[in-house]
Amino acid sequence: MDAKESWDRLLAGELSDVEVEILVGDTIQELEAFLLSHPDLRTDVVYVLDEWHKDPLDDLSWDRLKDRLGSYLGLNSAHLLSWLSWLRVADREVELEKMSSDGSPAVMGFMRFIVAVYGGRIRKAMVAERDLADDWQSIALNVFHDQIGQFYRLRLSLTKTNGEVVLLEGLPDSIMTLTHQLVLMLKAVDRSAFAPEPTAEFVEELDGLLASLRGDDQVGAG
């Protein structure tokens, strides 16, 4: 099993605890040896990461990071820093505590520094590589009612996986026309492609919207 396959399996949760311990321990020893022969390691790696940071974030960002960092540090070390960046803070602290028995204070300090400064960006790059970089991650919706002019203004803010924010704002008819186009797009997809739970929630909300647009709620009230 080569280095890439080993780290891919670790990220996929397919390695045993013993296999993880061996892979991480061996990598720390590699990094330890590299640090001894490269006293300016932190400065050099910061330069590499700063240059990488200038590139736009997309689904190839993590590959570019592994290529650049791997060319200098080695593929194992590039993957180790990526894995630490990927972990949740609490899990990362647990793993770093385990690693402290294998790594010197200098190596542990180096890893903590890199993850603290660049971990967020590295994690976003890994997310973008696994998902569509242009997919949406979160959405904020606002409905404004102008009491004087008696009109509505709808605003939605989409945050994409790559961190970009898209802002749309329009009158109700405009947003309804956009929604109509989205519905037409969804109709072209086979039903089996949709997960049951979000489908049920969508249908329930859509039923309520259709009832409101038809005026069914007014009929019941009358």
C-alpha positions as a LaTeX table, in Angstrom:
\begin{tabular}{lrrr}
\hline
Residue & $x$ (\AA) & $y$ (\AA) & $z$ (\AA) \\
\hline
Met1 & 0.00 & 0.00 & 0.00 \\
Asp2 & 1.53 & 3.34 & $-1.05$ \\
Ala3 & 1.39 & 6.57 & 0.99 \\
Lys4 & $-1.54$ & 8.07 & $-0.91$ \\
Glu5 & $-3.66$ & 4.95 & $-0.51$ \\
Ser6 & $-2.84$ & 4.72 & 3.19 \\
Trp7 & $-3.89$ & 8.32 & 3.86 \\
Asp8 & $-6.98$ & 8.02 & 1.67 \\
Arg9 & $-8.02$ & 5.00 & 3.73 \\
Leu10 & $-7.31$ & 6.89 & 6.97 \\
Leu11 & $-9.51$ & 9.80 & 5.88 \\
Ala12 & $-12.22$ & 7.32 & 4.88 \\
Gly13 & $-12.05$ & 5.70 & 8.35 \\
Glu14 & $-10.91$ & 2.38 & 6.91 \\
Leu15 & $-7.72$ & 1.94 & 8.97 \\
Ser16 & $-7.61$ & 0.28 & 12.36 \\
Asp17 & $-6.39$ & 2.21 & 15.39 \\
Val18 & $-3.10$ & 0.31 & 15.22 \\
Glu19 & $-2.65$ & 1.11 & 11.52 \\
Val20 & $-3.37$ & 4.80 & 12.18 \\
Glu21 & $-0.87$ & 4.86 & 15.04 \\
Ile22 & 1.84 & 3.29 & 12.85 \\
Leu23 & 1.19 & 5.59 & 9.87 \\
Val24 & 1.09 & 8.76 & 11.97 \\
Gly25 & 4.08 & 7.72 & 14.09 \\
Asp26 & 6.23 & 6.96 & 11.03 \\
Thr27 & 5.26 & 10.28 & 9.46 \\
Ile28 & 6.18 & 12.23 & 12.58 \\
Gln29 & 9.59 & 10.55 & 12.56 \\
Glu30 & 10.03 & 11.61 & 8.91 \\
Leu31 & 9.06 & 15.15 & 9.81 \\
Glu32 & 11.40 & 15.06 & 12.80 \\
Ala33 & 14.35 & 14.09 & 10.61 \\
Phe34 & 13.44 & 16.72 & 8.03 \\
Leu35 & 13.27 & 19.44 & 10.69 \\
Leu36 & 16.74 & 18.57 & 11.96 \\
Ser37 & 18.22 & 19.07 & 8.49 \\
His38 & 16.07 & 22.12 & 7.64 \\
Pro39 & 16.23 & 24.64 & 10.52 \\
Asp40 & 14.20 & 27.16 & 8.45 \\
Leu41 & 11.38 & 24.67 & 7.96 \\
Arg42 & 8.61 & 26.89 & 9.34 \\
Thr43 & 9.62 & 29.86 & 7.18 \\
Asp44 & 9.84 & 27.70 & 4.07 \\
Val45 & 6.47 & 26.03 & 4.64 \\
Val46 & 4.80 & 29.38 & 5.37 \\
Tyr47 & 6.11 & 30.63 & 2.02 \\
Val48 & 4.74 & 27.56 & 0.22 \\
Leu49 & 1.35 & 27.89 & 1.91 \\
Asp50 & 1.15 & 31.64 & 1.34 \\
Glu51 & 1.77 & 31.10 & $-2.39$ \\
Trp52 & $-0.90$ & 28.37 & $-2.43$ \\
His53 & $-3.29$ & 30.67 & $-0.58$ \\
Lys54 & $-3.16$ & 33.15 & $-3.47$ \\
Asp55 & $-4.89$ & 30.66 & $-5.78$ \\
Pro56 & $-8.73$ & 30.63 & $-5.94$ \\
Leu57 & $-10.39$ & 27.94 & $-3.86$ \\
Asp58 & $-11.83$ & 25.18 & $-6.06$ \\
Asp59 & $-12.10$ & 21.40 & $-6.27$ \\
Leu60 & $-8.41$ & 21.12 & $-7.25$ \\
Ser61 & $-7.05$ & 23.26 & $-4.39$ \\
Trp62 & $-6.22$ & 20.35 & $-2.12$ \\
Asp63 & $-4.44$ & 18.51 & $-4.95$ \\
Arg64 & $-2.33$ & 21.61 & $-5.57$ \\
Leu65 & $-1.55$ & 21.85 & $-1.86$ \\
Lys66 & $-0.42$ & 18.21 & $-1.72$ \\
Asp67 & 1.72 & 18.69 & $-4.82$ \\
Arg68 & 3.45 & 21.82 & $-3.50$ \\
Leu69 & 3.78 & 20.82 & 0.13 \\
Gly70 & 4.56 & 17.22 & $-0.79$ \\
Ser71 & 7.36 & 18.32 & $-3.12$ \\
Tyr72 & 9.06 & 20.01 & $-0.17$ \\
Leu73 & 8.06 & 18.07 & 2.94 \\
Gly74 & 7.10 & 14.75 & 1.42 \\
Leu75 & 3.65 & 13.33 & 0.70 \\
Asn76 & 3.23 & 11.77 & 4.15 \\
Ser77 & 3.81 & 15.07 & 5.95 \\
Ala78 & 1.51 & 16.93 & 3.56 \\
His79 & $-1.23$ & 14.41 & 4.32 \\
Leu80 & $-0.57$ & 14.55 & 8.07 \\
Leu81 & $-1.05$ & 18.32 & 8.16 \\
Ser82 & $-4.16$ & 17.96 & 6.01 \\
Trp83 & $-5.61$ & 15.30 & 8.30 \\
Leu84 & $-5.02$ & 17.43 & 11.40 \\
Ser85 & $-6.73$ & 20.35 & 9.65 \\
Trp86 & $-9.68$ & 18.12 & 8.75 \\
Leu87 & $-10.34$ & 16.96 & 12.31 \\
Arg88 & $-12.71$ & 18.76 & 14.64 \\
Val89 & $-10.90$ & 20.79 & 17.30 \\
Ala90 & $-11.60$ & 18.35 & 20.14 \\
Asp91 & $-10.56$ & 15.32 & 18.06 \\
Arg92 & $-7.46$ & 17.15 & 16.86 \\
Glu93 & $-6.36$ & 17.85 & 20.42 \\
Val94 & $-6.74$ & 14.17 & 21.27 \\
Glu95 & $-4.58$ & 13.16 & 18.30 \\
Leu96 & $-1.95$ & 15.82 & 19.01 \\
Glu97 & $-1.72$ & 14.62 & 22.58 \\
Lys98 & $-1.07$ & 11.07 & 21.31 \\
Met99 & 1.56 & 12.36 & 18.87 \\
Ser100 & 3.47 & 14.20 & 21.60 \\
Ser101 & 5.01 & 10.88 & 22.67 \\
Asp102 & 6.54 & 10.46 & 19.20 \\
Gly103 & 7.35 & 14.04 & 18.28 \\
Ser104 & 9.70 & 16.56 & 19.84 \\
Pro105 & 8.39 & 19.89 & 21.14 \\
Ala106 & 9.80 & 21.51 & 17.98 \\
Val107 & 7.83 & 19.22 & 15.66 \\
Met108 & 4.66 & 19.49 & 17.75 \\
Gly109 & 4.98 & 23.27 & 17.81 \\
Phe110 & 5.46 & 23.35 & 14.05 \\
Met111 & 2.32 & 21.26 & 13.41 \\
Arg112 & 0.24 & 23.29 & 15.84 \\
Phe113 & 1.39 & 26.53 & 14.20 \\
Ile114 & 0.57 & 25.38 & 10.66 \\
Val115 & $-2.86$ & 24.06 & 11.63 \\
Ala116 & $-3.67$ & 27.18 & 13.67 \\
Val117 & $-2.80$ & 29.56 & 10.83 \\
Tyr118 & $-3.71$ & 27.57 & 7.72 \\
Gly119 & $-5.95$ & 24.76 & 8.99 \\
Gly120 & $-9.21$ & 26.52 & 8.12 \\
Arg121 & $-8.16$ & 27.12 & 4.53 \\
Ile122 & $-6.82$ & 23.57 & 4.17 \\
Arg123 & $-10.09$ & 22.14 & 5.49 \\
Lys124 & $-12.10$ & 24.24 & 3.02 \\
Ala125 & $-9.90$ & 22.91 & 0.22 \\
Met126 & $-10.56$ & 19.33 & 1.35 \\
Val127 & $-14.31$ & 20.00 & 1.50 \\
Ala128 & $-14.23$ & 21.52 & $-1.98$ \\
Glu129 & $-12.38$ & 18.45 & $-3.27$ \\
Arg130 & $-15.00$ & 16.12 & $-1.86$ \\
Asp131 & $-18.01$ & 18.21 & $-2.79$ \\
Leu132 & $-18.77$ & 20.52 & $-5.69$ \\
Ala133 & $-16.88$ & 23.77 & $-5.11$ \\
Asp134 & $-19.86$ & 25.71 & $-6.49$ \\
Asp135 & $-22.43$ & 23.86 & $-4.38$ \\
Trp136 & $-24.16$ & 25.90 & $-1.68$ \\
Gln137 & $-23.26$ & 25.43 & 1.97 \\
Ser138 & $-25.63$ & 27.79 & 3.80 \\
Ile139 & $-28.42$ & 30.22 & 3.01 \\
Ala140 & $-29.85$ & 33.29 & 4.72 \\
Leu141 & $-33.36$ & 34.44 & 3.78 \\
Asn142 & $-34.99$ & 37.79 & 4.48 \\
Val143 & $-38.45$ & 39.12 & 3.60 \\
Phe144 & $-38.90$ & 42.89 & 3.82 \\
His145 & $-42.35$ & 44.51 & 3.76 \\
Asp146 & $-42.43$ & 48.20 & 2.93 \\
Gln147 & $-45.37$ & 49.51 & 4.96 \\
Ile148 & $-45.46$ & 52.83 & 3.10 \\
Gly149 & $-45.14$ & 51.58 & $-0.48$ \\
Gln150 & $-46.99$ & 48.36 & 0.36 \\
Phe151 & $-44.62$ & 46.03 & $-1.48$ \\
Tyr152 & $-42.39$ & 43.10 & $-0.57$ \\
Arg153 & $-38.70$ & 42.75 & $-1.23$ \\
Leu154 & $-37.08$ & 39.31 & $-0.91$ \\
Arg155 & $-33.38$ & 38.74 & $-0.34$ \\
Leu156 & $-31.37$ & 35.53 & $-0.19$ \\
Ser157 & $-27.67$ & 35.15 & 0.51 \\
Leu158 & $-26.01$ & 31.89 & $-0.56$ \\
Thr159 & $-22.61$ & 30.86 & 0.78 \\
Lys160 & $-20.90$ & 28.44 & $-1.57$ \\
Thr161 & $-18.63$ & 25.57 & $-0.56$ \\
Asn162 & $-15.63$ & 27.54 & $-1.80$ \\
Gly163 & $-16.51$ & 30.44 & 0.53 \\
Glu164 & $-17.94$ & 32.79 & $-2.08$ \\
Val165 & $-21.18$ & 34.58 & $-1.23$ \\
Val166 & $-23.91$ & 35.13 & $-3.82$ \\
Leu167 & $-26.60$ & 37.73 & $-3.06$ \\
Leu168 & $-29.96$ & 37.75 & $-4.85$ \\
Glu169 & $-32.66$ & 40.33 & $-4.24$ \\
Gly170 & $-35.95$ & 40.91 & $-6.01$ \\
Leu171 & $-39.70$ & 41.40 & $-5.85$ \\
Pro172 & $-41.97$ & 38.39 & $-5.16$ \\
Asp173 & $-42.75$ & 37.79 & $-8.86$ \\
Ser174 & $-39.05$ & 37.72 & $-9.69$ \\
Ile175 & $-38.19$ & 35.21 & $-6.96$ \\
Met176 & $-41.25$ & 33.10 & $-7.87$ \\
Thr177 & $-40.09$ & 32.99 & $-11.50$ \\
Leu178 & $-36.66$ & 31.85 & $-10.33$ \\
Thr179 & $-38.29$ & 29.17 & $-8.16$ \\
His180 & $-40.38$ & 28.08 & $-11.15$ \\
Gln181 & $-37.19$ & 27.52 & $-13.15$ \\
Leu182 & $-35.68$ & 25.51 & $-10.30$ \\
Val183 & $-38.81$ & 23.35 & $-10.13$ \\
Leu184 & $-38.58$ & 22.69 & $-13.87$ \\
Met185 & $-34.96$ & 21.60 & $-13.37$ \\
Leu186 & $-35.93$ & 19.26 & $-10.52$ \\
Lys187 & $-38.66$ & 17.69 & $-12.68$ \\
Ala188 & $-35.93$ & 16.49 & $-15.05$ \\
Val189 & $-34.37$ & 14.38 & $-12.25$ \\
Asp190 & $-35.50$ & 10.84 & $-11.51$ \\
Arg191 & $-37.34$ & 10.51 & $-8.20$ \\
Ser192 & $-34.86$ & 7.88 & $-6.96$ \\
Ala193 & $-32.10$ & 10.51 & $-6.90$ \\
Phe194 & $-33.71$ & 12.36 & $-3.97$ \\
Ala195 & $-33.34$ & 11.35 & $-0.33$ \\
Pro196 & $-36.68$ & 10.53 & 1.36 \\
Glu197 & $-36.52$ & 12.90 & 4.36 \\
Pro198 & $-35.69$ & 16.17 & 2.56 \\
Thr199 & $-38.14$ & 15.17 & $-0.18$ \\
Ala200 & $-40.96$ & 14.82 & 2.36 \\
Glu201 & $-40.10$ & 18.20 & 3.92 \\
Phe202 & $-39.98$ & 19.85 & 0.50 \\
Val203 & $-43.34$ & 18.40 & $-0.56$ \\
Glu204 & $-44.96$ & 19.55 & 2.70 \\
Glu205 & $-43.66$ & 23.10 & 2.27 \\
Leu206 & $-44.61$ & 23.11 & $-1.42$ \\
Asp207 & $-48.14$ & 21.96 & $-0.61$ \\
Gly208 & $-48.48$ & 24.87 & 1.81 \\
Leu209 & $-47.18$ & 27.34 & $-0.77$ \\
Leu210 & $-49.51$ & 26.04 & $-3.47$ \\
Ala211 & $-52.48$ & 26.23 & $-1.12$ \\
Ser212 & $-51.60$ & 29.83 & $-0.31$ \\
Leu213 & $-51.16$ & 30.78 & $-3.99$ \\
Arg214 & $-54.49$ & 29.14 & $-4.92$ \\
Gly215 & $-56.22$ & 30.92 & $-2.08$ \\
Asp216 & $-57.27$ & 27.65 & $-0.43$ \\
Asp217 & $-56.49$ & 29.08 & 2.99 \\
Gln218 & $-58.92$ & 31.95 & 2.33 \\
Val219 & $-61.63$ & 29.50 & 1.27 \\
Gly220 & $-61.26$ & 27.62 & 4.56 \\
Ala221 & $-61.36$ & 30.85 & 6.51 \\
Gly222 & $-64.57$ & 31.89 & 4.80 \\
\hline
\end{tabular}
